[in-house]
Amino acid sequence: MSKYCFNIFKCTRVFIDLSVVRMYNIKVKCGFFVRRNLMKQNAKKKLLIIFSVFLAIVILIVLGSTVFTLQKASLVFLHYDENTGETVYVDAPERYSDLTGEKLIEDFKGKSIFFLSGKKLISQTESNYPYIKVQGVNRLFPNFLEIFVTVREPVSVISHNGIYYLLDSENYVLEAFNQPVTEFPALNFSSYLNGAPSVGRRLEFKPEATWLNEVSEVVFRTLWQGGFDFVELPDLLDSVSVQAMPDYYCLSLAFNTGAVLKINDPVSDLQRKIHAGWSVYASDEKDNTHFGTTIEVSEKDGKITTVVNAD
């Protein structure tokens, strides 16, 4: 019996010893795989760091080289063709016949084309050359710039402290004169100006009247879309005025025929109101163009109404 028990004890001990060995082997193998994975991860990190440093050096070399610095530019004049509805290339107007792209980039030449401030270039160009409106700037690597522009057309004039300022349809100041300018419709918004106008900048109005810039733009754009070119508007329109009423503003368009189109609350739905008033003014059924005729346009509950008062 004791010999039998001894054999059982011996077999159990051998089994336990084998289990310990297996567990030890498993731990050794697990530790080996963990270390190998860590080594792989570290190797990947080192390669990533080396690649990042190399890429950064390459970028610095490229950006710092003279290859990618602005050296040349071309000036391209565009014009919108009303007949075809397309934008076409045109020759430079006589005013700017000697102007070149190189002239426009003088202050930017030699600077990195990657970090060139297009906004600053546009602002400086339009300030130095008020009749030019920059429509876009195109970078052509490694060192070339295309500048696309249109020519601003004068459509009205505003006076302030005895100075007369010529404006385009966006109320952008083109020129200033010491004598009256009568060739264009008068924009009678002077009392709402927030200081003297500056050539090369848009008109600035008092906080309560900032909407006047948009009003002017809508007026001239709507008349232009109605078939009157900007060069023909002076033959149609005498002046544009605005008057503060107790509950709203009233916009008045005085025509050269002597008739007046009055639009109540021009801040709201102005284009539709101009169309409604114009359809009455230019009606073939009755002559509403003669001196003393007033066409009043109002809106209530989304409905636009017109009333004609004639002397």
CSV table of C-alpha atoms in Angstrom, one decimal:
chain,number,residue,atom,x,y,z
A,1,MET,CA,0.0,0.0,0.0
A,2,SER,CA,2.7,2.4,0.9
A,3,LYS,CA,4.6,1.5,-2.3
A,4,TYR,CA,1.4,2.2,-4.3
A,5,CYS,CA,1.0,5.6,-2.6
A,6,PHE,CA,4.6,6.4,-3.3
A,7,ASN,CA,4.1,5.7,-7.0
A,8,ILE,CA,1.0,7.9,-7.1
A,9,PHE,CA,2.9,10.7,-5.4
A,10,LYS,CA,5.8,10.3,-7.8
A,11,CYS,CA,3.6,10.5,-10.9
A,12,THR,CA,1.7,13.5,-9.5
A,13,ARG,CA,5.0,15.3,-8.8
A,14,VAL,CA,6.2,14.6,-12.4
A,15,PHE,CA,2.9,15.9,-13.8
A,16,ILE,CA,3.2,19.1,-11.7
A,17,ASP,CA,6.8,19.5,-12.8
A,18,LEU,CA,5.8,19.2,-16.4
A,19,SER,CA,2.9,21.7,-16.0
A,20,VAL,CA,5.4,24.2,-14.5
A,21,VAL,CA,7.7,23.7,-17.4
A,22,ARG,CA,4.9,24.2,-19.9
A,23,MET,CA,3.8,27.4,-18.1
A,24,TYR,CA,7.3,28.7,-18.1
A,25,ASN,CA,7.7,27.9,-21.8
A,26,ILE,CA,4.4,29.8,-22.5
A,27,LYS,CA,5.6,32.8,-20.6
A,28,VAL,CA,8.9,32.8,-22.3
A,29,LYS,CA,7.2,32.6,-25.7
A,30,CYS,CA,4.8,35.4,-24.9
A,31,GLY,CA,7.6,37.6,-23.7
A,32,PHE,CA,9.4,37.0,-26.9
A,33,PHE,CA,6.5,38.0,-29.1
A,34,VAL,CA,5.8,41.1,-27.0
A,35,ARG,CA,9.4,42.2,-27.2
A,36,ARG,CA,9.4,41.5,-31.0
A,37,ASN,CA,6.2,43.6,-31.5
A,38,LEU,CA,7.7,46.4,-29.4
A,39,MET,CA,10.8,46.4,-31.5
A,40,LYS,CA,8.7,46.5,-34.7
A,41,GLN,CA,6.7,49.4,-33.4
A,42,ASN,CA,9.8,51.3,-32.3
A,43,ALA,CA,11.4,50.7,-35.7
A,44,LYS,CA,8.2,52.1,-37.4
A,45,LYS,CA,8.3,55.2,-35.1
A,46,LYS,CA,11.9,55.8,-35.9
A,47,LEU,CA,11.3,55.5,-39.7
A,48,LEU,CA,8.3,57.9,-39.4
A,49,ILE,CA,10.4,60.4,-37.5
A,50,ILE,CA,13.2,60.2,-40.0
A,51,PHE,CA,10.7,60.6,-42.9
A,52,SER,CA,9.0,63.6,-41.2
A,53,VAL,CA,12.3,65.3,-40.6
A,54,PHE,CA,13.4,64.6,-44.2
A,55,LEU,CA,10.1,65.9,-45.5
A,56,ALA,CA,10.3,69.1,-43.4
A,57,ILE,CA,13.8,69.7,-44.7
A,58,VAL,CA,12.7,69.3,-48.3
A,59,ILE,CA,9.7,71.7,-47.7
A,60,LEU,CA,12.0,74.3,-46.1
A,61,ILE,CA,14.4,74.1,-49.0
A,62,VAL,CA,11.6,74.4,-51.6
A,63,LEU,CA,9.9,77.3,-49.9
A,64,GLY,CA,13.1,79.1,-49.2
A,65,SER,CA,14.5,78.7,-52.7
A,66,THR,CA,14.3,81.5,-55.3
A,67,VAL,CA,12.6,79.1,-57.7
A,68,PHE,CA,9.2,79.6,-56.1
A,69,THR,CA,9.3,83.4,-55.6
A,70,LEU,CA,7.1,85.7,-57.7
A,71,GLN,CA,9.0,87.1,-60.7
A,72,LYS,CA,6.5,87.8,-63.5
A,73,ALA,CA,2.8,88.5,-64.0
A,74,SER,CA,0.4,89.1,-66.8
A,75,LEU,CA,-2.6,91.5,-66.7
A,76,VAL,CA,-5.7,90.3,-68.5
A,77,PHE,CA,-8.7,92.5,-69.2
A,78,LEU,CA,-12.1,91.0,-69.3
A,79,HIS,CA,-15.5,92.2,-70.5
A,80,TYR,CA,-19.0,90.8,-70.2
A,81,ASP,CA,-20.7,90.6,-73.6
A,82,GLU,CA,-24.4,91.3,-73.2
A,83,ASN,CA,-25.3,89.8,-76.6
A,84,THR,CA,-23.7,86.4,-76.0
A,85,GLY,CA,-23.8,86.4,-72.2
A,86,GLU,CA,-20.1,85.4,-72.2
A,87,THR,CA,-17.0,86.9,-70.6
A,88,VAL,CA,-14.4,87.7,-73.3
A,89,TYR,CA,-10.9,89.0,-73.4
A,90,VAL,CA,-10.4,92.6,-74.5
A,91,ASP,CA,-7.6,95.1,-75.0
A,92,ALA,CA,-6.7,97.4,-72.2
A,93,PRO,CA,-8.6,100.7,-72.2
A,94,GLU,CA,-6.6,103.8,-73.2
A,95,ARG,CA,-6.5,104.9,-69.5
A,96,TYR,CA,-4.5,101.8,-68.6
A,97,SER,CA,-2.8,101.0,-72.0
A,98,ASP,CA,0.7,101.2,-70.4
A,99,LEU,CA,-0.2,99.2,-67.3
A,100,THR,CA,1.4,95.8,-67.0
A,101,GLY,CA,1.3,92.9,-64.7
A,102,GLU,CA,4.9,93.5,-63.6
A,103,LYS,CA,3.8,97.0,-62.5
A,104,LEU,CA,1.1,95.6,-60.2
A,105,ILE,CA,3.4,93.1,-58.5
A,106,GLU,CA,6.3,95.5,-57.8
A,107,ASP,CA,5.7,95.4,-54.0
A,108,PHE,CA,5.3,91.6,-54.1
A,109,LYS,CA,8.1,90.6,-56.4
A,110,GLY,CA,10.6,88.2,-54.9
A,111,LYS,CA,8.2,86.9,-52.3
A,112,SER,CA,7.2,83.3,-52.0
A,113,ILE,CA,4.4,82.5,-54.4
A,114,PHE,CA,3.0,80.0,-51.8
A,115,PHE,CA,2.4,82.7,-49.1
A,116,LEU,CA,1.5,85.5,-51.5
A,117,SER,CA,-1.6,87.4,-50.1
A,118,GLY,CA,-4.0,87.6,-52.9
A,119,LYS,CA,-6.3,89.7,-50.8
A,120,LYS,CA,-3.6,92.3,-50.2
A,121,LEU,CA,-2.6,92.4,-53.9
A,122,ILE,CA,-6.2,92.9,-54.9
A,123,SER,CA,-6.8,95.7,-52.3
A,124,GLN,CA,-3.6,97.5,-53.3
A,125,THR,CA,-4.4,97.2,-57.0
A,126,GLU,CA,-7.9,98.6,-56.7
A,127,SER,CA,-6.7,101.4,-54.4
A,128,ASN,CA,-3.9,102.5,-56.8
A,129,TYR,CA,-6.0,102.0,-59.9
A,130,PRO,CA,-9.6,102.9,-59.0
A,131,TYR,CA,-11.1,102.1,-62.4
A,132,ILE,CA,-9.9,98.5,-62.2
A,133,LYS,CA,-11.8,95.7,-60.4
A,134,VAL,CA,-9.8,92.5,-59.9
A,135,GLN,CA,-11.9,89.5,-60.7
A,136,GLY,CA,-9.4,86.9,-59.8
A,137,VAL,CA,-5.7,86.0,-59.3
A,138,ASN,CA,-4.2,82.7,-60.7
A,139,ARG,CA,-0.9,81.3,-59.5
A,140,LEU,CA,1.1,79.5,-62.2
A,141,PHE,CA,4.0,77.7,-60.6
A,142,PRO,CA,6.8,78.2,-60.1
A,143,ASN,CA,6.9,82.0,-60.2
A,144,PHE,CA,4.1,83.4,-62.4
A,145,LEU,CA,0.9,85.2,-61.7
A,146,GLU,CA,-2.2,85.9,-63.8
A,147,ILE,CA,-4.3,88.9,-62.8
A,148,PHE,CA,-7.8,89.1,-64.3
A,149,VAL,CA,-9.6,92.5,-64.2
A,150,THR,CA,-12.6,94.4,-65.5
A,151,VAL,CA,-13.0,98.1,-65.9
A,152,ARG,CA,-15.4,100.0,-63.6
A,153,GLU,CA,-18.0,102.2,-65.3
A,154,PRO,CA,-19.0,105.5,-63.8
A,155,VAL,CA,-22.7,105.7,-63.2
A,156,SER,CA,-23.4,108.5,-60.7
A,157,VAL,CA,-21.8,111.3,-58.7
A,158,ILE,CA,-22.1,112.3,-55.0
A,159,SER,CA,-21.0,115.6,-53.5
A,160,HIS,CA,-19.5,116.3,-50.1
A,161,ASN,CA,-18.2,119.6,-48.8
A,162,GLY,CA,-17.8,121.0,-52.3
A,163,ILE,CA,-16.0,118.0,-53.7
A,164,TYR,CA,-17.7,115.8,-56.4
A,165,TYR,CA,-17.0,112.1,-56.4
A,166,LEU,CA,-17.6,109.9,-59.4
A,167,LEU,CA,-19.0,106.5,-58.5
A,168,ASP,CA,-19.5,103.1,-60.2
A,169,SER,CA,-22.6,101.0,-59.6
A,170,GLU,CA,-21.2,99.6,-56.4
A,171,ASN,CA,-20.6,103.1,-55.0
A,172,TYR,CA,-16.9,102.6,-55.5
A,173,VAL,CA,-15.2,106.1,-55.7
A,174,LEU,CA,-13.4,106.5,-59.0
A,175,GLU,CA,-12.3,110.1,-59.1
A,176,ALA,CA,-12.7,113.4,-57.2
A,177,PHE,CA,-13.4,116.8,-58.8
A,178,ASN,CA,-13.4,120.4,-57.4
A,179,GLN,CA,-16.1,121.4,-59.9
A,180,PRO,CA,-19.7,120.1,-60.4
A,181,VAL,CA,-20.0,117.0,-62.5
A,182,THR,CA,-23.3,117.0,-64.4
A,183,GLU,CA,-22.8,114.2,-66.9
A,184,PHE,CA,-24.0,111.6,-64.5
A,185,PRO,CA,-27.1,111.2,-62.2
A,186,ALA,CA,-26.7,112.7,-58.7
A,187,LEU,CA,-26.7,110.4,-55.8
A,188,ASN,CA,-28.2,112.5,-53.0
A,189,PHE,CA,-27.1,110.5,-50.1
A,190,SER,CA,-24.6,113.0,-48.7
A,191,SER,CA,-26.3,113.5,-45.3
A,192,TYR,CA,-25.9,109.8,-44.6
A,193,LEU,CA,-22.2,109.6,-45.3
A,194,ASN,CA,-19.9,108.6,-42.5
A,195,GLY,CA,-17.1,111.1,-43.4
A,196,ALA,CA,-15.6,112.2,-46.6
A,197,PRO,CA,-15.4,109.6,-49.5
A,198,SER,CA,-12.0,108.3,-50.4
A,199,VAL,CA,-10.9,107.6,-54.0
A,200,GLY,CA,-10.2,103.9,-54.4
A,201,ARG,CA,-12.7,102.9,-51.7
A,202,ARG,CA,-16.4,102.2,-51.4
A,203,LEU,CA,-18.7,104.8,-49.8
A,204,GLU,CA,-19.1,104.5,-46.1
A,205,PHE,CA,-22.4,105.4,-44.5
A,206,LYS,CA,-23.5,105.9,-41.0
A,207,PRO,CA,-24.5,102.8,-39.0
A,208,GLU,CA,-28.2,103.3,-39.5
A,209,ALA,CA,-27.8,103.7,-43.3
A,210,THR,CA,-25.2,101.1,-44.3
A,211,TRP,CA,-28.0,99.5,-46.5
A,212,LEU,CA,-27.6,102.4,-48.9
A,213,ASN,CA,-24.7,100.8,-50.7
A,214,GLU,CA,-26.8,97.8,-51.5
A,215,VAL,CA,-29.7,100.0,-52.5
A,216,SER,CA,-27.6,101.9,-55.0
A,217,GLU,CA,-26.2,98.6,-56.5
A,218,VAL,CA,-29.7,97.2,-56.9
A,219,VAL,CA,-31.0,100.3,-58.6
A,220,PHE,CA,-28.3,100.5,-61.2
A,221,ARG,CA,-28.1,96.8,-61.8
A,222,THR,CA,-31.9,96.6,-62.3
A,223,LEU,CA,-31.9,99.5,-64.8
A,224,TRP,CA,-28.9,97.9,-66.5
A,225,GLN,CA,-30.7,94.6,-66.8
A,226,GLY,CA,-33.7,96.4,-68.2
A,227,GLY,CA,-31.7,97.3,-71.2
A,228,PHE,CA,-29.9,100.5,-70.3
A,229,ASP,CA,-26.2,100.4,-70.6
A,230,PHE,CA,-24.3,102.3,-67.9
A,231,VAL,CA,-23.2,104.9,-70.6
A,232,GLU,CA,-26.9,105.4,-71.4
A,233,LEU,CA,-28.1,105.8,-67.8
A,234,PRO,CA,-27.3,109.6,-67.7
A,235,ASP,CA,-29.8,110.1,-70.5
A,236,LEU,CA,-32.5,108.3,-68.4
A,237,LEU,CA,-31.9,109.2,-64.8
A,238,ASP,CA,-31.4,112.7,-63.2
A,239,SER,CA,-30.9,111.8,-59.5
A,240,VAL,CA,-31.4,109.2,-56.8
A,241,SER,CA,-32.5,110.4,-53.4
A,242,VAL,CA,-33.6,108.9,-50.1
A,243,GLN,CA,-35.8,110.5,-47.4
A,244,ALA,CA,-36.5,109.3,-43.9
A,245,MET,CA,-40.2,108.9,-43.1
A,246,PRO,CA,-41.7,108.3,-39.7
A,247,ASP,CA,-42.0,104.5,-40.2
A,248,TYR,CA,-39.8,103.8,-43.2
A,249,TYR,CA,-37.5,105.3,-45.8
A,250,CYS,CA,-38.6,106.5,-49.2
A,251,LEU,CA,-36.4,106.2,-52.3
A,252,SER,CA,-36.9,108.6,-55.2
A,253,LEU,CA,-35.7,108.1,-58.8
A,254,ALA,CA,-36.1,111.3,-60.7
A,255,PHE,CA,-36.0,110.8,-64.5
A,256,ASN,CA,-34.9,113.4,-67.0
A,257,THR,CA,-38.4,113.6,-68.4
A,258,GLY,CA,-39.6,115.1,-65.1
A,259,ALA,CA,-41.4,112.1,-63.8
A,260,VAL,CA,-40.5,110.6,-60.4
A,261,LEU,CA,-40.6,107.0,-59.2
A,262,LYS,CA,-41.1,106.9,-55.4
A,263,ILE,CA,-40.4,103.5,-53.7
A,264,ASN,CA,-41.6,103.1,-50.1
A,265,ASP,CA,-39.4,100.9,-47.8
A,266,PRO,CA,-36.6,100.3,-50.4
A,267,VAL,CA,-34.8,98.0,-47.9
A,268,SER,CA,-37.4,95.3,-48.7
A,269,ASP,CA,-37.8,93.6,-52.1
A,270,LEU,CA,-36.4,96.6,-54.0
A,271,GLN,CA,-35.8,94.9,-57.3
A,272,ARG,CA,-39.5,93.8,-57.6
A,273,LYS,CA,-40.6,97.3,-56.7
A,274,ILE,CA,-38.4,98.9,-59.3
A,275,HIS,CA,-39.8,96.5,-61.9
A,276,ALA,CA,-43.3,97.4,-60.9
A,277,GLY,CA,-42.7,101.1,-61.1
A,278,TRP,CA,-40.8,100.9,-64.3
A,279,SER,CA,-43.6,98.9,-66.0
A,280,VAL,CA,-45.9,101.8,-65.2
A,281,TYR,CA,-43.4,104.5,-66.2
A,282,ALA,CA,-42.7,102.8,-69.6
A,283,SER,CA,-46.3,101.7,-70.3
A,284,ASP,CA,-47.5,102.0,-73.8
A,285,GLU,CA,-51.1,102.4,-72.7
A,286,LYS,CA,-50.6,105.8,-71.0
A,287,ASP,CA,-47.8,108.4,-71.0
A,288,ASN,CA,-46.5,108.4,-67.4
A,289,THR,CA,-43.2,110.0,-68.3
A,290,HIS,CA,-44.1,113.6,-68.5
A,291,PHE,CA,-43.1,116.3,-65.9
A,292,GLY,CA,-45.2,116.3,-62.7
A,293,THR,CA,-46.0,112.6,-62.8
A,294,THR,CA,-45.3,110.7,-59.6
A,295,ILE,CA,-45.4,106.9,-59.5
A,296,GLU,CA,-45.6,105.6,-55.9
A,297,VAL,CA,-44.7,101.9,-55.2
A,298,SER,CA,-45.6,100.2,-51.9
A,299,GLU,CA,-45.9,96.7,-50.6
A,300,LYS,CA,-48.4,95.3,-48.1
A,301,ASP,CA,-48.7,91.6,-47.1
A,302,GLY,CA,-46.4,90.6,-49.9
A,303,LYS,CA,-48.4,92.4,-52.6
A,304,ILE,CA,-46.9,95.3,-54.5
A,305,THR,CA,-49.1,98.2,-55.6
A,306,THR,CA,-48.5,101.3,-57.7
A,307,VAL,CA,-50.3,104.6,-57.6
A,308,VAL,CA,-49.9,107.3,-60.3
A,309,ASN,CA,-50.4,111.0,-59.4
A,310,ALA,CA,-50.2,113.4,-62.3
A,311,ASP,CA,-50.4,117.2,-62.3
